Short mmCIF file of C-alpha atoms (C1' of nucleotides) in Angstrom, two decimals:
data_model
loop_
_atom_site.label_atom_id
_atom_site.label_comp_id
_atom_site.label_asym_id
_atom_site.label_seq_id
_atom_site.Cartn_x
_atom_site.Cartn_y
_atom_site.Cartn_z
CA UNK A 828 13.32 42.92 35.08
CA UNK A 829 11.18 40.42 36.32
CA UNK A 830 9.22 39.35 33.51
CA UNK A 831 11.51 40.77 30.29
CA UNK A 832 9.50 41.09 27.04
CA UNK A 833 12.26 39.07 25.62
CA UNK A 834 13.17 36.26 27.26
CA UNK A 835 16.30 33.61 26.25
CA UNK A 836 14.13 30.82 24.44
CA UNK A 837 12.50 33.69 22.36
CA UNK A 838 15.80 35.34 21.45
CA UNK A 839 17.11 32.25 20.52
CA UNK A 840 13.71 31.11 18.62
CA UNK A 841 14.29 34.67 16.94
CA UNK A 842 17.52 33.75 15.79
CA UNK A 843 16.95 30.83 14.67
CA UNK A 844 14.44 32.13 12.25
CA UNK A 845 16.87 34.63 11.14
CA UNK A 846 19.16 31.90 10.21
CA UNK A 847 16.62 30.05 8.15
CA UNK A 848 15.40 33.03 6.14
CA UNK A 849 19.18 33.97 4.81
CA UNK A 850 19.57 30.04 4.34
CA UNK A 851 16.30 29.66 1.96
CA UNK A 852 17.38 32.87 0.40
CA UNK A 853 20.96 31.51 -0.23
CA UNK A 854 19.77 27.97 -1.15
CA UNK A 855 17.28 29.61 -3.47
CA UNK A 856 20.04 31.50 -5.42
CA UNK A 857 23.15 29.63 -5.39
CA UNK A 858 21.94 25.94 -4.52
CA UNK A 859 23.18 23.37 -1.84
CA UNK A 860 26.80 23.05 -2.81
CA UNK A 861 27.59 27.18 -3.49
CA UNK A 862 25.78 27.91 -0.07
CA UNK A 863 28.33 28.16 2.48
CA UNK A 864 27.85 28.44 6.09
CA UNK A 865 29.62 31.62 6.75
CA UNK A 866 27.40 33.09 4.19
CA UNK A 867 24.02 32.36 5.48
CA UNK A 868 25.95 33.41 8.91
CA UNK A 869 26.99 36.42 7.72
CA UNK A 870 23.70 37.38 6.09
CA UNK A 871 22.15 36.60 9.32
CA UNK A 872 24.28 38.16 11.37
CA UNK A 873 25.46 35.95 13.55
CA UNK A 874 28.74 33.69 14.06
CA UNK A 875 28.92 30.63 11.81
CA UNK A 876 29.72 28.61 14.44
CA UNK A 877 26.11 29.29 15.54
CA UNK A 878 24.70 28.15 12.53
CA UNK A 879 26.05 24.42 13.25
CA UNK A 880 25.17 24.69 16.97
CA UNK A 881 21.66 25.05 16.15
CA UNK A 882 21.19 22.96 13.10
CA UNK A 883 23.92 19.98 13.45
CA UNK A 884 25.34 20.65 9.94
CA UNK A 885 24.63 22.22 6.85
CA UNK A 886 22.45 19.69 5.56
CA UNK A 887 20.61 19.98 8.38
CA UNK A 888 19.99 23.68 7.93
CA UNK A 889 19.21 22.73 4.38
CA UNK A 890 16.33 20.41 5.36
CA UNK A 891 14.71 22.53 8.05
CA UNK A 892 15.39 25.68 5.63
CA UNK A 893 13.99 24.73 2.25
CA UNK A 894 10.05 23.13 3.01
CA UNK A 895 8.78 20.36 0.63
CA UNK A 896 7.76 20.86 -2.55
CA UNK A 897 3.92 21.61 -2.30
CA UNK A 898 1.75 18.70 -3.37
CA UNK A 899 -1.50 19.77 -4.70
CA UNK A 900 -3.79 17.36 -3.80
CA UNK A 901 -4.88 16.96 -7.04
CA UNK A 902 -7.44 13.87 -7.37
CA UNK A 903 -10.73 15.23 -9.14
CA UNK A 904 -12.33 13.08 -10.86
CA UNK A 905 -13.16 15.12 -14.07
CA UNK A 906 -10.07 14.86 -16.80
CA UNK A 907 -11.08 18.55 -17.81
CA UNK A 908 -11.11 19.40 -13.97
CA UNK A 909 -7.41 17.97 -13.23
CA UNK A 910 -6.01 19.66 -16.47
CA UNK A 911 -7.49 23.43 -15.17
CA UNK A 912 -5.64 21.92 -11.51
CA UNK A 913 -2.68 21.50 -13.07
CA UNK A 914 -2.53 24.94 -15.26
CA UNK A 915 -3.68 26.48 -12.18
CA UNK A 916 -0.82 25.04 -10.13
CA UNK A 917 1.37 26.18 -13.09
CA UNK A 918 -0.29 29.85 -12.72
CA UNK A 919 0.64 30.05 -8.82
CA UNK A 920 4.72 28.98 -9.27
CA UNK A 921 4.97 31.22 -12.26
CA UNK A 922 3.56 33.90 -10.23
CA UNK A 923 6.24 32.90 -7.33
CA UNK A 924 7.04 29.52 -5.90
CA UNK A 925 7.65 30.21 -2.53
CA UNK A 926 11.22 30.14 -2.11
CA UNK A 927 12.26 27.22 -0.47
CA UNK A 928 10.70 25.15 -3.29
CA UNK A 929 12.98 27.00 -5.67
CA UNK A 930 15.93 26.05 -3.21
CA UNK A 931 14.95 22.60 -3.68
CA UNK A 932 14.63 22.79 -7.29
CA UNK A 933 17.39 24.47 -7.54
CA UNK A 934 19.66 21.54 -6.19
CA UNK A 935 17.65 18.73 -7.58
CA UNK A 936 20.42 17.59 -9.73
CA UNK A 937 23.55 18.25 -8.50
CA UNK A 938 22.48 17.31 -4.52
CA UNK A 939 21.36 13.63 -3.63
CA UNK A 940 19.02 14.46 -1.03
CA UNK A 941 17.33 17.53 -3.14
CA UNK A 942 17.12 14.72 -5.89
CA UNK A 943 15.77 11.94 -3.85
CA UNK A 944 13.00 14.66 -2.66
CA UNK A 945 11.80 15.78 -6.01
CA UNK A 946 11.80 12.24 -7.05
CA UNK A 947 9.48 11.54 -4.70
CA UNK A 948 7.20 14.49 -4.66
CA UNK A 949 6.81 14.00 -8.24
CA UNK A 950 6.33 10.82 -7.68
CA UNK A 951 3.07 11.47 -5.91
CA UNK A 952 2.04 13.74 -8.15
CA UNK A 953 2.38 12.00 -11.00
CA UNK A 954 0.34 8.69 -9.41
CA UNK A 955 -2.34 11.24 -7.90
CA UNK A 956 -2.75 12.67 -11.44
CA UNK A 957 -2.56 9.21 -13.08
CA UNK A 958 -5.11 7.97 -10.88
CA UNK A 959 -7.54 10.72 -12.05
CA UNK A 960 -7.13 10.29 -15.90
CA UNK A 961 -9.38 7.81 -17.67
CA UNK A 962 -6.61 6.32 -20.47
CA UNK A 963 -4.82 3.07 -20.05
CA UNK A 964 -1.54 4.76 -20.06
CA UNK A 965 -2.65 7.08 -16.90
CA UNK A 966 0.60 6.74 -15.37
CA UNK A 967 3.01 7.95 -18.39
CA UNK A 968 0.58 10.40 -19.38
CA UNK A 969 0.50 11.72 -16.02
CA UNK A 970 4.30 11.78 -15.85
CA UNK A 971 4.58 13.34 -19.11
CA UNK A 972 2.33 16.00 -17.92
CA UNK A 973 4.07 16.70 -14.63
CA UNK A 974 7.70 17.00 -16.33
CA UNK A 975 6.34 19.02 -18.57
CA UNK A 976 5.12 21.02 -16.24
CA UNK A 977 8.46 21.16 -14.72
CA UNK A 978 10.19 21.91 -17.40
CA UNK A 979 7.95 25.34 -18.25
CA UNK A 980 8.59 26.28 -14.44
CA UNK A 981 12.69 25.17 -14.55
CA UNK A 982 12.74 27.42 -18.35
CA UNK A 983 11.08 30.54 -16.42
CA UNK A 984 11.82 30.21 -12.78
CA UNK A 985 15.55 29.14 -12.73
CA UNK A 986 16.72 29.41 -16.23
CA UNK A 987 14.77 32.60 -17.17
CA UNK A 988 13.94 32.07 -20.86
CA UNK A 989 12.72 35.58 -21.80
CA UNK A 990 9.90 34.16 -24.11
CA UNK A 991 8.10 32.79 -20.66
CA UNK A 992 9.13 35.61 -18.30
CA UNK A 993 7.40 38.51 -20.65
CA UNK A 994 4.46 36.47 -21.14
CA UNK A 995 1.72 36.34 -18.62
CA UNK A 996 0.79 33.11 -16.62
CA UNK A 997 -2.97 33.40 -17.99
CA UNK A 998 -1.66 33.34 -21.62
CA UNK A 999 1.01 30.55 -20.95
CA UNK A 1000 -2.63 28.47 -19.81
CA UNK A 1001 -4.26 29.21 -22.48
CA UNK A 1002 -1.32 27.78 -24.76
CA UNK A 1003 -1.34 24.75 -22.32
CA UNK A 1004 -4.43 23.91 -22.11
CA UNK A 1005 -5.16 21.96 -25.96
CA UNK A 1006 -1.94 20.16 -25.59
CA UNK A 1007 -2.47 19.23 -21.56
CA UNK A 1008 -6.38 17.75 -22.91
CA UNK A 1009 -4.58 15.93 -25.72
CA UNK A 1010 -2.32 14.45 -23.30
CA UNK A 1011 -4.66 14.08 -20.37
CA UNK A 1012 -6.25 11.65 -22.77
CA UNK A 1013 -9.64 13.81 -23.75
CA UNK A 1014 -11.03 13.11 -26.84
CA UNK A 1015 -9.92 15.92 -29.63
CA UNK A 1016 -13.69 16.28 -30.60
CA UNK A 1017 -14.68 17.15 -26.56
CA UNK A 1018 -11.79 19.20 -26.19
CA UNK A 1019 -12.51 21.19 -29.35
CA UNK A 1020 -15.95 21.72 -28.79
CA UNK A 1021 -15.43 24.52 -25.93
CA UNK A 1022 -13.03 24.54 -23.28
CA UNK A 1023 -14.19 28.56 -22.16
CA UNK A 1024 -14.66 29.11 -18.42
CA UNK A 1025 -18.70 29.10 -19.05
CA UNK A 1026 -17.58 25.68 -20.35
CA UNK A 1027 -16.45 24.49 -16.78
CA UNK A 1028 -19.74 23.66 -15.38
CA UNK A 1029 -20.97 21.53 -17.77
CA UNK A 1030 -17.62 19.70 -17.88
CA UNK A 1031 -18.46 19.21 -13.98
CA UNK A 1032 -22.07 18.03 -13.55
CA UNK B 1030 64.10 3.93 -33.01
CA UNK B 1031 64.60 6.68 -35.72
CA UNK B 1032 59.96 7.31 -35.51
CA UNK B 1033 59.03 6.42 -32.35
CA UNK B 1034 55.43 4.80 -32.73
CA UNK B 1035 55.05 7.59 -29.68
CA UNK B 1036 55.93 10.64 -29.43
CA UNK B 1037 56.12 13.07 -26.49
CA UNK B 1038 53.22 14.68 -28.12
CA UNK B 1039 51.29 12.05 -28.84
CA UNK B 1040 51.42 10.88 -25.01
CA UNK B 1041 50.76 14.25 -23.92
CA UNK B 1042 47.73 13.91 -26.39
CA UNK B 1043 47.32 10.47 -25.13
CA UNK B 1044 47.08 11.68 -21.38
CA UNK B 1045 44.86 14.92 -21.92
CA UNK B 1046 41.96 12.79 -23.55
CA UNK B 1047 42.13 10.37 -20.62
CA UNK B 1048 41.62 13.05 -18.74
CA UNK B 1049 38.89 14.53 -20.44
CA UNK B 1050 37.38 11.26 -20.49
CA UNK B 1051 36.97 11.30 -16.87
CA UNK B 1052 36.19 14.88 -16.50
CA UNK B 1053 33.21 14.39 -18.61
CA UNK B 1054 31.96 11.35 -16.91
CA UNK B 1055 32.72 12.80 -13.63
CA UNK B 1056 30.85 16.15 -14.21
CA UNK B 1057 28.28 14.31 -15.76
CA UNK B 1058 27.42 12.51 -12.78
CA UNK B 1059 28.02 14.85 -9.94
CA UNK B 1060 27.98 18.56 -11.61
CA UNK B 1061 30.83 21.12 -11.68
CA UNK B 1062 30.87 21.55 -7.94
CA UNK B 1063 30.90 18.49 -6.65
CA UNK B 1064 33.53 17.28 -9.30
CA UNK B 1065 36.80 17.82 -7.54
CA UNK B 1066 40.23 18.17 -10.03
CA UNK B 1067 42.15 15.21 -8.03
CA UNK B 1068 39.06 12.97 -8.62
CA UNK B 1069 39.33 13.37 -12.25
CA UNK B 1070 43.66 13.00 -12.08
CA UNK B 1071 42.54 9.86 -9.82
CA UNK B 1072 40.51 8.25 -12.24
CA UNK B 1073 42.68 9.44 -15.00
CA UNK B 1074 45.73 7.98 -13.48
CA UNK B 1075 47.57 11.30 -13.53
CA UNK B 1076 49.03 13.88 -11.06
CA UNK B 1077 46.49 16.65 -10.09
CA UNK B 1078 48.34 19.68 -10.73
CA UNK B 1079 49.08 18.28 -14.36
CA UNK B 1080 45.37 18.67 -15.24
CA UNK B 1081 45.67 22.19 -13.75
CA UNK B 1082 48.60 22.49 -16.06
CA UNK B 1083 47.09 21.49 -19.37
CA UNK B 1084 43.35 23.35 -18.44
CA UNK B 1085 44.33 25.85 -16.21
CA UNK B 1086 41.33 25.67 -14.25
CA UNK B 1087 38.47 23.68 -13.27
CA UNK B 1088 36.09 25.62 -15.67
CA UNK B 1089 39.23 25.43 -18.32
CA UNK B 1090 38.19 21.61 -17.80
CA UNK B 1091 34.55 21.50 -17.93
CA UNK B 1092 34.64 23.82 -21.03
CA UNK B 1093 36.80 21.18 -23.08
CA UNK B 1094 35.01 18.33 -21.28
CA UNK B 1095 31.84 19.12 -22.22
CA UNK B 1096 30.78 19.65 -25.34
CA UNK B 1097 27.59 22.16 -26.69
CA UNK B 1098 24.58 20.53 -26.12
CA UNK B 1099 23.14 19.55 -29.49
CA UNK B 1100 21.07 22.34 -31.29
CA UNK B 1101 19.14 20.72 -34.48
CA UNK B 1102 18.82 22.41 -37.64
CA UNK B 1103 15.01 22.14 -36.75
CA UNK B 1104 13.43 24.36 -38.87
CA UNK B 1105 11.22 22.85 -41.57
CA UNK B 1106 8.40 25.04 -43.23
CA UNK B 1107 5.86 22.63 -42.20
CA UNK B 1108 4.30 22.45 -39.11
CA UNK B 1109 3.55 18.64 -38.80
CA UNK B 1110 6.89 17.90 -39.10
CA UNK B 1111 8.47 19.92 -37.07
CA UNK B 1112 6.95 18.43 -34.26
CA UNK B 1113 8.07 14.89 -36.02
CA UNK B 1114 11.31 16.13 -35.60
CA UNK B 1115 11.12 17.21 -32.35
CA UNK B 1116 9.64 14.15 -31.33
CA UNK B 1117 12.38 12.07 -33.19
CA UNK B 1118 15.18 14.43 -31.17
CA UNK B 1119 13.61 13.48 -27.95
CA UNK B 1120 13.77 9.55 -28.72
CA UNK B 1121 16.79 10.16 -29.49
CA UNK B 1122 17.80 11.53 -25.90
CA UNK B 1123 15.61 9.21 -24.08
CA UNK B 1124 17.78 6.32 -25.81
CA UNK B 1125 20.73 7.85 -24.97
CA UNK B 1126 22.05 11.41 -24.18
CA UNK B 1127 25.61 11.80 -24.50
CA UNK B 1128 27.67 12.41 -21.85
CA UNK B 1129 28.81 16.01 -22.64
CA UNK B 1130 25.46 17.19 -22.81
CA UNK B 1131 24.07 15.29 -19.53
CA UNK B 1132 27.18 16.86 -17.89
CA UNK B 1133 25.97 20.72 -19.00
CA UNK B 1134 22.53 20.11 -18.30
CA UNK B 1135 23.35 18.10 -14.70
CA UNK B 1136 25.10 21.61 -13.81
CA UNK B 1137 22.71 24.43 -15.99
CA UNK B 1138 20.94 24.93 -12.27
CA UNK B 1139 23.59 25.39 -9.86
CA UNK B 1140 26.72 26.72 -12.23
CA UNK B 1141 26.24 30.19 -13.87
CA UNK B 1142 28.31 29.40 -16.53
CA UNK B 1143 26.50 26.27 -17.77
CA UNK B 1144 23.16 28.06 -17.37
CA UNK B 1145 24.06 30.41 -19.45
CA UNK B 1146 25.06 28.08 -21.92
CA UNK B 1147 21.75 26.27 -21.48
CA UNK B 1148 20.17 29.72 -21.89
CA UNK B 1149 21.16 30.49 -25.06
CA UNK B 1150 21.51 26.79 -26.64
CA UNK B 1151 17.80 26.83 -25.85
CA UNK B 1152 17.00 30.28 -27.01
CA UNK B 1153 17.99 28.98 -30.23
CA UNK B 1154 16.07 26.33 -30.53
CA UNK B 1155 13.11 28.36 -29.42
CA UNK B 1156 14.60 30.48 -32.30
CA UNK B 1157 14.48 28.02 -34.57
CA UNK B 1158 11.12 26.53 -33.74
CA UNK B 1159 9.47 29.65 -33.57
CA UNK B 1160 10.16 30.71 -37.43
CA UNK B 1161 8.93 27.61 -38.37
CA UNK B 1162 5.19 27.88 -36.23
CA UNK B 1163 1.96 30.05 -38.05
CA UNK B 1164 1.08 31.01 -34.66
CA UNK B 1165 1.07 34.36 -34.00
CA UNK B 1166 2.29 33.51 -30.46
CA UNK B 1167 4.92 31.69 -32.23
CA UNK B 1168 7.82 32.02 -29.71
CA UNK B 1169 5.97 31.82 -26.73
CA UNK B 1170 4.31 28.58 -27.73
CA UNK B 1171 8.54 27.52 -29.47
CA UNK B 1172 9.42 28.11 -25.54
CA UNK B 1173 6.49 25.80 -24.01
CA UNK B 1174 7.36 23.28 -26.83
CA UNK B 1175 11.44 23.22 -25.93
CA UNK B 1176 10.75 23.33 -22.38
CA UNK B 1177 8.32 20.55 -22.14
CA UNK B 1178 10.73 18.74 -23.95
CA UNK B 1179 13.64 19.99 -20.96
CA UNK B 1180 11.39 18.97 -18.19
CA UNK B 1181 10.92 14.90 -19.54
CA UNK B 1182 14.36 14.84 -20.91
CA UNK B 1183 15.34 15.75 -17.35
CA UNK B 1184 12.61 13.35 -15.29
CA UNK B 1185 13.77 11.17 -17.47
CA UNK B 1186 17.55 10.86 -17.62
CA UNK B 1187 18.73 13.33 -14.65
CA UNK B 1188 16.03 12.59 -11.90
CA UNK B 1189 15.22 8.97 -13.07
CA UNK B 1190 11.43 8.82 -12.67
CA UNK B 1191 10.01 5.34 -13.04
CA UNK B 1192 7.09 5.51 -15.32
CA UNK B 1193 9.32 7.76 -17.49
CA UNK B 1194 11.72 4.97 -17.64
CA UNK B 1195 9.83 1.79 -17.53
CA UNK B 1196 8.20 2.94 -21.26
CA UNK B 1197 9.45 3.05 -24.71
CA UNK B 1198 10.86 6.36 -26.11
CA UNK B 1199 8.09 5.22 -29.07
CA UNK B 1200 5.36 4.96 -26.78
CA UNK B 1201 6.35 8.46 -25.40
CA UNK B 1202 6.59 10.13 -28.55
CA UNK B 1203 2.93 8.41 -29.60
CA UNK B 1204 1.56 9.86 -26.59
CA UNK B 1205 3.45 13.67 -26.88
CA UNK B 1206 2.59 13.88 -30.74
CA UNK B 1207 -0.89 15.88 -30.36
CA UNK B 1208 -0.31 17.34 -27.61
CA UNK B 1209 2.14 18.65 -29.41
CA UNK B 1210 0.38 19.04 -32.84
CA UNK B 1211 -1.80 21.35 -30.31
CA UNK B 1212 1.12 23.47 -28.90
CA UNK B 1213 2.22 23.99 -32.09
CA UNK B 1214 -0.92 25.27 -33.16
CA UNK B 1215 -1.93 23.06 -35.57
CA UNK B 1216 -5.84 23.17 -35.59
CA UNK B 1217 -7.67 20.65 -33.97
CA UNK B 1218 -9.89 19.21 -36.59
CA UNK B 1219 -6.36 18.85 -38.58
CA UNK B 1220 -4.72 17.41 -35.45
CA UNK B 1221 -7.59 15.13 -35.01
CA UNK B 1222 -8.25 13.65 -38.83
CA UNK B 1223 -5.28 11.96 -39.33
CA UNK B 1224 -2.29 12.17 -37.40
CA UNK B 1225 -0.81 8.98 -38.85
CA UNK B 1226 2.32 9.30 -41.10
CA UNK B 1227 0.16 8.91 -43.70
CA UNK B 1228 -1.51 12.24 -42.79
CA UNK B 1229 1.41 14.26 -43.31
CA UNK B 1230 0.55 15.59 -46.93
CA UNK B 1231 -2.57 16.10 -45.92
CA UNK B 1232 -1.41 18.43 -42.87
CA UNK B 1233 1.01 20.49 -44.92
CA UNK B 1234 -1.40 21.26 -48.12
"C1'" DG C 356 63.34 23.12 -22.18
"C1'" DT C 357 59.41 20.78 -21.48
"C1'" DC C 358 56.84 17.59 -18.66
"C1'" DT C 359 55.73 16.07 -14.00
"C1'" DA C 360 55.54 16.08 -8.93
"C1'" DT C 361 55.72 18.35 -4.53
"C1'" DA C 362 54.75 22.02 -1.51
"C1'" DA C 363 52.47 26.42 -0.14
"C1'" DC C 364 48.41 29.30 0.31
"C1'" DA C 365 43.35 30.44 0.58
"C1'" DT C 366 38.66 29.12 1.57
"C1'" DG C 367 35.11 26.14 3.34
"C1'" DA C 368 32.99 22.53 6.63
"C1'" DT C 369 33.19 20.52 10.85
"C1'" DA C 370 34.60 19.34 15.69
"C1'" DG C 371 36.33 20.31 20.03
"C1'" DA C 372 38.19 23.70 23.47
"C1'" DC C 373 37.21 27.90 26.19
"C1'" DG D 1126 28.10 31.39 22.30
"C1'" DT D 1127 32.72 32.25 20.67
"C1'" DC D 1128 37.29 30.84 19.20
"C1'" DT D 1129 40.70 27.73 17.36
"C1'" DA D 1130 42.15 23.34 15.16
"C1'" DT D 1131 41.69 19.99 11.57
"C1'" DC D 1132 40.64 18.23 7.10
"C1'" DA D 1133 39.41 18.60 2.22
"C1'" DT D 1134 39.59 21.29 -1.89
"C1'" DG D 1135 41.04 24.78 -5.66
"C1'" DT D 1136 44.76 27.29 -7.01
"C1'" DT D 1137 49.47 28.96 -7.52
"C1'" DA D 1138 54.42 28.57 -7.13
"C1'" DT D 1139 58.53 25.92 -6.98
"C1'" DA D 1140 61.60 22.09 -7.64
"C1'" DG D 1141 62.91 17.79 -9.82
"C1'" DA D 1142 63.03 14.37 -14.08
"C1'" DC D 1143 63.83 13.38 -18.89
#
DNA sequence: GTCTATAACATGATAGAC
DNA sequence: GTCTATCATGTTATAGAC
């Protein structure tokens, strides 16, 4: 065939791909350490050999494999604003995280690299979010608020508490919300007066 | 010598809490995977196989190694101070978790038989907490309570996050109080009169 | 006999040969 | 691309020391 449909570079491409979707899945489930190379070969079908011709070791599968945690942007200048972000943010990984953030997760503290990587993500989230609150201690508020964030998604996404799987995302924000004002520095009175949706664009103006 | 000062038993005593010295350090720093058995017999000073002969496995180890992680009593009637007492057990890990506990908790995401311990250790406490809230959503709002708590216990001592550790387990607990008042679901005028220790009476009238 | 050390076997990661 | 060799590790079995 003169021009094939399929042609070496794509196969390969298509393999490749392949490879990465078992190794997310795999990282996802059993971490860095449990993942083993003829697994993720296996699952793929494909030689493990393969597997380390393509991506130079298993750490490097792991890196192109599992993305970065996603980084909300997160900067609004309203306090009331960046607490909805937040909850919202919270809303989307209890619905699903996409998997390779859970693979990350996952291995943030039993792998180096996974550790050193949710360090810094968190990092930047926590000095995005600091800049955006209006308290003097914007920067350990903000951290509080982003580990306990992570801690809600660790309890339901990897440890499965049953209280926070049977409960829905919207009611787990509602909880949230009073405790992420008091923390995000509002005043008790502001956040007690009405924190409804029909609230929001007052809160914005 | 007619009585020994020591006794075969009391070396072989001796030896097995060197080695579980180790073990717990060791796991405690690196996880259950990533802990090998002749690291442990290394730093213990001992033969490898002997640790396999007094534990009889690696998880033989890490079961005698670590210890439960702490579950308070935690359940007062009154609502104030539980979270008090919440509040006082996290100070109390941010000063200084010990080393059985970090160990389980370094491992709860990667090693099925540590999250499972963390799983129930934590339903528990959500348990626990959860008889002692008004709310009707008590147990969800027990579960966002213990795993806020999980998520800067973790930033804090497994992931090492900088504003986390740069300020005063005082300063944090100042800061998580009404958030935590609100999670609880004290109400907000309550939460916002008089939070002081003086308030306490007040609260639980 | 009990404690300790050595060796054998299985699995996994990685590198080099074909 | 596939196969084999090498090294580290967990585990089991066997032999030696007191």
């Amino acid at each position: 065939m003169s021009t094939p449909s399929t042609s070496r570079a794509d196969r390969r491409r298509a393999t490749e791909v392949r490879i990465l979707v078992s190794a997310r899945e795999l990282f996802a489930q059993k971490g860095f350490e449990r993942t083993t190379i003829r697994a993720v070969a296996a699952a793929a079908g494909v030689d493990p050999a393969l597997v380390m011709q393509y991506f130079g070791s298993k750490r490097g599968l792991f890196g192109q494999a599992v993305q970065a945690l996603p980084v909300p942007p997160a900067a609004p200048s309203d306090t009331g604003e960046l607490v909805d972000q937040l909850l919202a943010s919270l809303c989307l990984k209890l619905g699903g995280l996409p998997e390779g953030a859970l693979a990350m997760m996952r291995s943030m503290l039993t792998d180096q690299a996974a550790a050193e990587h949710v360090r810094v993500a968190l990092g930047r989230q926590i000095d995005s979010v600091g800049a955006a609150l209006p308290a003097e201690d914007a920067e350990l508020r903000a951290a509080l608020l982003v580990t306990a964030l992570l801690g809600v998604t660790v309890g339901h996404q990897l440890l499965g508490l049953a209280p926070l799987r049977e409960a829905s995302a919207e009611q787990v924000a509602a909880l949230l919300r009073p405790a992420f004002q008091a923390l995000a520095g509002v005043p008790e009175r502001a956040a007690a007066t009405d924190w409804r949706s029909d609230g929001g664009p007052a809160a914005e103006g």
